[in-house]
Coordinates of C-alpha atoms and ligand atoms in Angstrom, one line a residue:
X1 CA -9.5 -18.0 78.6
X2 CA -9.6 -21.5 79.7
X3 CA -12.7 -22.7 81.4
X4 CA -12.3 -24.5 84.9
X5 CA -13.0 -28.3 83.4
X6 CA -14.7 -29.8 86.5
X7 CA -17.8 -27.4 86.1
X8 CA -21.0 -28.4 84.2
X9 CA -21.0 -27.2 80.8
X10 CA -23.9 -25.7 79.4
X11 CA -25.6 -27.7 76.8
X12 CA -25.9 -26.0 73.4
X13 CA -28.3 -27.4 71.1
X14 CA -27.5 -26.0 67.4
X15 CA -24.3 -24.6 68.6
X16 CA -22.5 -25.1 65.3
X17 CA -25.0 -22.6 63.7
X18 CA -25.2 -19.0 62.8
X19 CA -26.5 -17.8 66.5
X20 CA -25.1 -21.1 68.5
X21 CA -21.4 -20.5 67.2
X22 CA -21.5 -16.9 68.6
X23 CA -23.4 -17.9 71.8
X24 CA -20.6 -20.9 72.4
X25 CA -17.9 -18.2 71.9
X26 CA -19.7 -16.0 74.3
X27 CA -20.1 -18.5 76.8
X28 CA -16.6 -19.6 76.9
X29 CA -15.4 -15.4 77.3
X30 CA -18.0 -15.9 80.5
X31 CA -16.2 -19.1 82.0
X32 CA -19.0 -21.4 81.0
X33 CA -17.8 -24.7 79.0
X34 CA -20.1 -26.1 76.5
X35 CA -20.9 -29.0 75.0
X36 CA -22.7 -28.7 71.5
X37 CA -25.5 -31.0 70.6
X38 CA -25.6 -30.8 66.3
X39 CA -26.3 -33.0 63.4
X40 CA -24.6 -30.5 61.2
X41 CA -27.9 -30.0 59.1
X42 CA -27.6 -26.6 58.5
X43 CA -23.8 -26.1 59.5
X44 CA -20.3 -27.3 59.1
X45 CA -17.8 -29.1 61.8
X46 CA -15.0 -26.6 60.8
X47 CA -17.2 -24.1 62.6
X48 CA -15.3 -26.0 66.3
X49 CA -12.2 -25.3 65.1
X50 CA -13.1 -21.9 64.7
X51 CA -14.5 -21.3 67.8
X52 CA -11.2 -22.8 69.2
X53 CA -9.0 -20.4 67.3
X54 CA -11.2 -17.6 69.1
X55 CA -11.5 -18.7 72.3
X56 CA -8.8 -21.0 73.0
X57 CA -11.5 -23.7 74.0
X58 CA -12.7 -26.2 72.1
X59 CA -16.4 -26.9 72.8
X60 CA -17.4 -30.7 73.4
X61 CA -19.4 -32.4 70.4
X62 CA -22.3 -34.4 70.7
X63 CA -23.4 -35.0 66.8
X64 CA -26.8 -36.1 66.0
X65 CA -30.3 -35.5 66.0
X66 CA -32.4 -34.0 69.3
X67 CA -35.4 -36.1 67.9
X68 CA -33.6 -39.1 69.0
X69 CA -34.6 -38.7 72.4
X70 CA -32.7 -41.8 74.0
X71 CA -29.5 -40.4 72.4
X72 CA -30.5 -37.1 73.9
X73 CA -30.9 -38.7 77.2
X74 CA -27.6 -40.5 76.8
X75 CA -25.9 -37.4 76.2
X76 CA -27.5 -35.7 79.2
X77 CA -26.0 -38.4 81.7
X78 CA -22.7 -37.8 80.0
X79 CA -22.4 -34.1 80.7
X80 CA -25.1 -33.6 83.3
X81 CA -25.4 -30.1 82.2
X82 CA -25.8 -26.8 84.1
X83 CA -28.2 -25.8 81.4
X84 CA -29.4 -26.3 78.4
X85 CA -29.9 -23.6 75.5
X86 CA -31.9 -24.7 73.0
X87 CA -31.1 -23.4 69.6
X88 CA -31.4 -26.6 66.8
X89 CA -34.5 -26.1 64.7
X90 CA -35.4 -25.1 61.3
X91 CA -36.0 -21.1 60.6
X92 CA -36.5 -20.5 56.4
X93 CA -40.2 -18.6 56.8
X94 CA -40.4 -19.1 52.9
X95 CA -39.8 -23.2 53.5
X96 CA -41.9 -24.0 56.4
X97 CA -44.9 -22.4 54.2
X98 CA -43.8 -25.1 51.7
X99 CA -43.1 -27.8 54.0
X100 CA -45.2 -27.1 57.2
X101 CA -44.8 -30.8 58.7
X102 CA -41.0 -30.5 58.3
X103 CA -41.0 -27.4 60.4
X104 CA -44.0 -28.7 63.0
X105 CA -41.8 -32.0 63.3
X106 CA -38.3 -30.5 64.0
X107 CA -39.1 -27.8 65.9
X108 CA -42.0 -29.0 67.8
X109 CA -41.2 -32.6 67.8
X110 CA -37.2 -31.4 68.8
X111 CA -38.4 -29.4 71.4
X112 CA -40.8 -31.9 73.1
X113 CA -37.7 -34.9 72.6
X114 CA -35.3 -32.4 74.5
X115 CA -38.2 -32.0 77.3
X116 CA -38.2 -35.7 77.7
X117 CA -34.8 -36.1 78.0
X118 CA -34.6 -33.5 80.7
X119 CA -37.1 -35.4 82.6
X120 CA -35.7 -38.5 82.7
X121 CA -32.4 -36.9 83.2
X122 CA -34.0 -35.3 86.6
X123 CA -35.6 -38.7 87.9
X124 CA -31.8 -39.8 87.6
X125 CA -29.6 -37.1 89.2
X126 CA -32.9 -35.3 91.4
X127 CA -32.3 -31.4 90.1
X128 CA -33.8 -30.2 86.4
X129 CA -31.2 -27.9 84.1
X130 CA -32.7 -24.5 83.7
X131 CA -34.0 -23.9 79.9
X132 CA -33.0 -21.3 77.8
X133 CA -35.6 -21.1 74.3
X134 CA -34.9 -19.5 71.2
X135 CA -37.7 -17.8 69.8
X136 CA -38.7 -15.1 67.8
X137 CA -40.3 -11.6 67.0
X138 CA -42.6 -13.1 64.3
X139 CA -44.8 -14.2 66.9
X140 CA -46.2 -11.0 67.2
X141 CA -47.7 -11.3 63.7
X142 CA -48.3 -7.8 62.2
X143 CA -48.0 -5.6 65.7
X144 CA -50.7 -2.4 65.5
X145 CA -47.7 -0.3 66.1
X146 CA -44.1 0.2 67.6
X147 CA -42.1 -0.7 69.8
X148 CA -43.1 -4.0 70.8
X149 CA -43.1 -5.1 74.4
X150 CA -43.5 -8.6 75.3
X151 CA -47.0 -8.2 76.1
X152 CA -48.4 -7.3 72.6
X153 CA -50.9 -9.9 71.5
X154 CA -49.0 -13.3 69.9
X155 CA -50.1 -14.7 66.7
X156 CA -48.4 -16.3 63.6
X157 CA -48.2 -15.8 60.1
X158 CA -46.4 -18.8 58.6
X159 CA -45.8 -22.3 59.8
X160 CA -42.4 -21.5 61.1
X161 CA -44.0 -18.9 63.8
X162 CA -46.3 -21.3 64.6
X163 CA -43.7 -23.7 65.6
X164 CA -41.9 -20.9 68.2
X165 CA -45.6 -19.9 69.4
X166 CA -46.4 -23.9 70.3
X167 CA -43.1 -24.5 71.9
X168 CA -43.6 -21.1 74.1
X169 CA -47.3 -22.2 75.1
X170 CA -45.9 -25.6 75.8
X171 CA -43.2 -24.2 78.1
X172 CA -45.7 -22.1 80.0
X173 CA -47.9 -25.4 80.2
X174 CA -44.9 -27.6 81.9
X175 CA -44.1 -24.2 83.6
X176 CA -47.5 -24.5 85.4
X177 CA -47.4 -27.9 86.2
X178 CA -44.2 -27.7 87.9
X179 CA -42.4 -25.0 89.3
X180 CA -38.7 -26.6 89.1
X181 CA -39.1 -25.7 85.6
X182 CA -37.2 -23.0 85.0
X183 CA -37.4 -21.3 81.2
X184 CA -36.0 -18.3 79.6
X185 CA -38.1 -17.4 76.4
X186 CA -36.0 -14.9 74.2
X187 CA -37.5 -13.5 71.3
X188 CA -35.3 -12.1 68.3
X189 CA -35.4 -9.2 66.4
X190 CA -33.0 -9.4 63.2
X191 CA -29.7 -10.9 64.3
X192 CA -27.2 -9.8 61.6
X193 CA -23.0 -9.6 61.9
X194 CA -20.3 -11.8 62.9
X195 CA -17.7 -12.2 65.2
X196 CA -15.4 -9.0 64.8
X197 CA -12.1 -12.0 64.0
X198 CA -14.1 -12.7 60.9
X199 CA -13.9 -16.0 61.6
X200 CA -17.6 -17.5 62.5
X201 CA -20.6 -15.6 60.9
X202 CA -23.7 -16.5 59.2
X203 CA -22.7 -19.3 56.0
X204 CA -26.8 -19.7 54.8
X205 CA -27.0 -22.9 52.4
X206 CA -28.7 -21.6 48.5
X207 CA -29.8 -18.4 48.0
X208 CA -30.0 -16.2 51.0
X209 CA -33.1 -15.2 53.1
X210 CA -32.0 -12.5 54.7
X211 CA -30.8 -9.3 54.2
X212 CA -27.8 -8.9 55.8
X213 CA -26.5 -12.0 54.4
X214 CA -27.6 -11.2 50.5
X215 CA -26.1 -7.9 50.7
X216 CA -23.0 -9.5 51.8
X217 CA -23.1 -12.0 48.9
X218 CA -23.6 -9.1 46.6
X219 CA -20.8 -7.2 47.5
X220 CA -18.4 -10.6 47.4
X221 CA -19.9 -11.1 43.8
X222 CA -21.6 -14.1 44.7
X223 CA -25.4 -12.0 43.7
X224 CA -25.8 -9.6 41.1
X225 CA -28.2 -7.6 42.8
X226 CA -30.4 -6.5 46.0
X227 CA -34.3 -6.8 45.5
X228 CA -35.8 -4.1 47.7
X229 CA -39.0 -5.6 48.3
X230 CA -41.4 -1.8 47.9
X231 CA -40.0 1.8 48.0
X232 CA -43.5 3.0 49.4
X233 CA -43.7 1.8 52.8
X234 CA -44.6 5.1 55.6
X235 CA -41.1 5.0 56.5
X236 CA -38.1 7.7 56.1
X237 CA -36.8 6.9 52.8
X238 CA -39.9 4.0 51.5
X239 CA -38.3 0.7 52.5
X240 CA -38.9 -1.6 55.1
X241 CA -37.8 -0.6 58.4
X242 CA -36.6 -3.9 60.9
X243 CA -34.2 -4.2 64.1
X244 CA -31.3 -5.2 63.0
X245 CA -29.3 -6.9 66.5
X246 CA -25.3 -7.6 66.5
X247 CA -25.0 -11.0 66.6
X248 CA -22.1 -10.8 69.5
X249 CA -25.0 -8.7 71.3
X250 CA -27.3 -11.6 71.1
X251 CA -25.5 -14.4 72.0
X252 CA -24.6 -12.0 75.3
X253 CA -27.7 -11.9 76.2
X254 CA -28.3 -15.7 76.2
X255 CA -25.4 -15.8 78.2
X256 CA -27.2 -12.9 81.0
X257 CA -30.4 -15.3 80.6
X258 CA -28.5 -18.3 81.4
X259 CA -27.0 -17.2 84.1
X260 CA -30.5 -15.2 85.8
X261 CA -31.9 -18.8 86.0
X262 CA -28.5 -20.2 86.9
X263 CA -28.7 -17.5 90.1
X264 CA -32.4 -18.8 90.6
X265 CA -34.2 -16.1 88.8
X266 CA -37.9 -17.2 87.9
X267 CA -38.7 -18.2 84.6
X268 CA -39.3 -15.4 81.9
X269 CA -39.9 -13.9 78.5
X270 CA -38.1 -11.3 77.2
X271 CA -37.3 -9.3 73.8
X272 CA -33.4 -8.9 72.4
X273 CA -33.7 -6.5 70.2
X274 CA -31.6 -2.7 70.0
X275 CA -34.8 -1.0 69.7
X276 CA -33.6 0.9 66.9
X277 CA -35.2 0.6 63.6
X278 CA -33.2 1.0 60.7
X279 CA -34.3 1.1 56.5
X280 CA -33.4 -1.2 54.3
X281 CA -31.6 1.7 52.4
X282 CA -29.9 2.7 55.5
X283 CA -28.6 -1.1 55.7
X284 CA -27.0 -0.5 52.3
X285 CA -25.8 2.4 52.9
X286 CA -23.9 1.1 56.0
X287 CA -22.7 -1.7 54.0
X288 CA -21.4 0.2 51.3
X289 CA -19.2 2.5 53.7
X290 CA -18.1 -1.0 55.6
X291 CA -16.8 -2.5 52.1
X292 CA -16.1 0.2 50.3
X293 CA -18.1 -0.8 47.1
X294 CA -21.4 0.1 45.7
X295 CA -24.5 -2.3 46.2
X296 CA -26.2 -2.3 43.2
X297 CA -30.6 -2.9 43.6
X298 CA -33.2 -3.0 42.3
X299 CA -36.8 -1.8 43.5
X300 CA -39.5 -4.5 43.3
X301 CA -43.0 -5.4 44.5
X302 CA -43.7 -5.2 48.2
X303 CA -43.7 -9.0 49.3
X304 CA -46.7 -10.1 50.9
X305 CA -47.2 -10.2 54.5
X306 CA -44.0 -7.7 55.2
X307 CA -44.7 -5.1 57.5
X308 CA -43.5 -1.4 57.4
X309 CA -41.8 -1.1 60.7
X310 CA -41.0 -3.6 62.7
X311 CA -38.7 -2.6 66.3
X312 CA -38.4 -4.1 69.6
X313 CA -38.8 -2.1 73.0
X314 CA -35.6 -3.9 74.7
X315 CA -36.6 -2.4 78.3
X316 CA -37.5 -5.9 79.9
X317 CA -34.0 -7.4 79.0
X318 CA -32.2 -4.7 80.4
X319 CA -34.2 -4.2 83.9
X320 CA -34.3 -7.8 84.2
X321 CA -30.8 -8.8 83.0
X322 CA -29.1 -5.9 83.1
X323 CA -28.5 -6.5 78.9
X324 CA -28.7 -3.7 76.2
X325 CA -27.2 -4.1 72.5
X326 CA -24.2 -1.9 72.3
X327 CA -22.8 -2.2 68.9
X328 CA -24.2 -0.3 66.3
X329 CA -25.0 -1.0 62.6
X330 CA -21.8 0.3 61.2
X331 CA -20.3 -2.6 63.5
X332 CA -22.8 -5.0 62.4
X333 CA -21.5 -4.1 58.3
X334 CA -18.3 -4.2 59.0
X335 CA -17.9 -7.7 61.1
X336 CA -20.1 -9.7 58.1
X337 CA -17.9 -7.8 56.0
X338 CA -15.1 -8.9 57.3
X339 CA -16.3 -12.8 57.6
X340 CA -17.9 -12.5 54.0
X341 CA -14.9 -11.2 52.4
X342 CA -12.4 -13.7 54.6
X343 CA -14.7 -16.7 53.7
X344 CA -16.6 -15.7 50.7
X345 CA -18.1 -19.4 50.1
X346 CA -18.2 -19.8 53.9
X347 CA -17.2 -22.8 56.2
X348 CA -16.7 -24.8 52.7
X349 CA -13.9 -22.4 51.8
X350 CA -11.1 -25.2 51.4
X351 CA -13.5 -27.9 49.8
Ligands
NAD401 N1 -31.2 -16.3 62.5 C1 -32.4 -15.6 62.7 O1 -32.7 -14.6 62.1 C2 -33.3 -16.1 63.8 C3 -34.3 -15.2 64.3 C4 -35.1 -15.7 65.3 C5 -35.0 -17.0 65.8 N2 -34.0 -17.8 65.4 C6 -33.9 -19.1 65.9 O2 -32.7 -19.3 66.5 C7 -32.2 -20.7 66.3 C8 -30.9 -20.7 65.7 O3 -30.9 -20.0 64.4 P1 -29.7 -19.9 63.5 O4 -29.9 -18.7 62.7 O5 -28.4 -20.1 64.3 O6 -29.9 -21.2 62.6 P2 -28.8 -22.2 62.0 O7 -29.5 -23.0 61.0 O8 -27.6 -21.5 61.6 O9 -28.5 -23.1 63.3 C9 -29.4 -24.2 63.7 C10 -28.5 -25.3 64.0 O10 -29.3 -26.4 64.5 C11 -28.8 -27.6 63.8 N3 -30.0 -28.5 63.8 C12 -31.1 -28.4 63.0 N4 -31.9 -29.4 63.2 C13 -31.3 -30.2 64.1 C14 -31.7 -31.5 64.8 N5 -32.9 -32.1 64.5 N6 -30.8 -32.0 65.7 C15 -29.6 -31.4 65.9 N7 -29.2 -30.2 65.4 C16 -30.1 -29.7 64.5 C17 -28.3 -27.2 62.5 O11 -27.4 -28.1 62.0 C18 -27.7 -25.9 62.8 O12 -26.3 -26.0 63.2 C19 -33.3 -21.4 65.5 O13 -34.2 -22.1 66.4 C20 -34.1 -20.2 64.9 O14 -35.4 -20.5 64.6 C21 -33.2 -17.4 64.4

């Protein structure tokens, strides 16, 4: 699909990552043109021509760094965007416990630089972008129990959280002070998958994080093993139980939230998550049917400061945006399957 070229793009901060890639494909399948806005920090520019091959559009590039505000306001008056999503940060938990002023500088200080820039971009063209914020499920801390609506209490257990929890409360603080601020908050569950071509998907830098990804890397012979982090959690079968969201399914729903603020919808906070929990046995169960090939683990010690179940109630998302996940976790297995075993050292494949 080609995208009518004299309509504003929307502005996609971090679009060359793991969850802008998908959310730039998305956008393009809605009509929307995008410009990224990357320094390539965590990603690779082959992931463009990728998203080309897809969607038969090739997404502007703006390369550098959103803490350089008067770049960022230079790159507002050259695409005057529709509006902004704003995905660029930082997101190891492990790192940001190591590094906290990294994590308070880049995703605080990144966050605050793209505000400016949307200012001054207003005082020049008289009409403010709506703004769509990434944020996350760890800022309800260790919920008393589950689901989790968007009204639980909000709290933070490592610097990283911290970060989304500061940006949210400064959004509801400009918010307040103005009302043509107009701001989606979307908090994630566990995005996971890839596009079903195989040919974006999640290419982490070192040793993987997450679980999805290291299961991936096992079964590609990149890892040994799975670590099962305690077998004696109150869940079905002992492991950790977490919401485990397509990745297709969440960059659709930036592209519902964009568009609800686009249409005038006031400013809001929702949860994308499927609402399902699933184990971390279950995962690798699902994986091994996806690939074919035993996962081998290991049981070790409960890590601290994970939580036994951990799943979203999506209701919000779907009254207000009319969004629900719909692909399931044998979808989720097999699209990083297929990305993981097409590109089994990632974007650096021909390097
Ligand atoms: N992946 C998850 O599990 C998850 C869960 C909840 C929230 N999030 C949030 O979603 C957002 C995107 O996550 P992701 O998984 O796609 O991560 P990612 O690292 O794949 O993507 C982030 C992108 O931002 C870019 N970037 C980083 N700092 C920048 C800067 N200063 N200027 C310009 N570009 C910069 C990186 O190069 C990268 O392309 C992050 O804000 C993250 O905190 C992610």
């Amino acid at each position: 699909m080609t995208a009518p070229t004299s309509q504003r793009p929307v502005m996609l901060t971090g679009g060359a990552g793991y969850i802008g890639s998908h959310t730039c494909v998305a956008l393009h399948e809605a009509g929307h043109p995008v410009v990224v806005v990357d320094d390539f920090s965590n990603s690779h520019p082959r992931v463009l021509d990728r998203i080309e091959t897809i969607s038969g559009v090739r997404p502007s590039l703006e390369r550098g760094d959103v803490l350089d505000t008067a770049w960022l306001c230079s790159v507002f008056e050259r695409h005057d965007p529709a509006a902004v999503i704003h995905l660029a940060g930082v997101k190891a938990v492990g790192e940001s416990v190591a590094n906290p002023i990294k994590y308070f500088d880049i995703n605080i200080g990144g966050s605050i630089s793209l505000m400016k820039a949307m200012q001054a971009h207003r005082q020049q063209v008289g009409r403010l972008s709506p703004l769509v914020f990434s944020s996350t499920a760890t800022v309800y801390g260790e919920p008393s129990r589950v689901p989790i609506t968007e009204d639980f209490p909000l709290t933070f257990e490592s610097p990283y959280a911290h970060t989304k929890l500061v940006v949210e409360q400064m959004l509801g603080a400009v918010g307040r002070s103005e009302s043509s601020w107009k701001v989606a908050v979307l908090r994630y569950f566990n995005p996971v998958g890839a596009h079903r071509s195989g040919l974006i998907g999640e290419d982490p830098s070192g040793t993987p994080n997450n679980l999805m990804p290291f299961v991936s890397q096992v079964a590609v012979g990149r890892q040994a093993h799975l670590n099962v982090f305690g077998d004696d959690y109150p869940t079905i079968d002992g492991t950790g139980v977490r919401d485990y969201l397509h990745v297709m399914d969440l960059a659709e729903g930036h592209v519902r939230a964009t568009q609800a603020l686009m249409d005038g919808c006031d400013s809001f906070t929702v949860n994308l998550g499927t609402g399902i929990g699933h184990s971390v046995l279950q995962v690798v169960k699902a994986f091994e049917a996806a690939c074919g090939k035993p996962i081998p683990y290991r049981i070790a010690a409960r890590r601290p400061g994970d939580v036994a179940a951990y799943f979203a109630d999506p209701g919000k998302a779907h009254k207000l945006l009319g969004w629900q996940a719909r692909r399931d976790l044998g979808q989720m297995c097999s699209d990083a399957w297929a990305w993981q075993s097409l590109n089994p050292k990632g974007y650096r494949e021909q390097e």
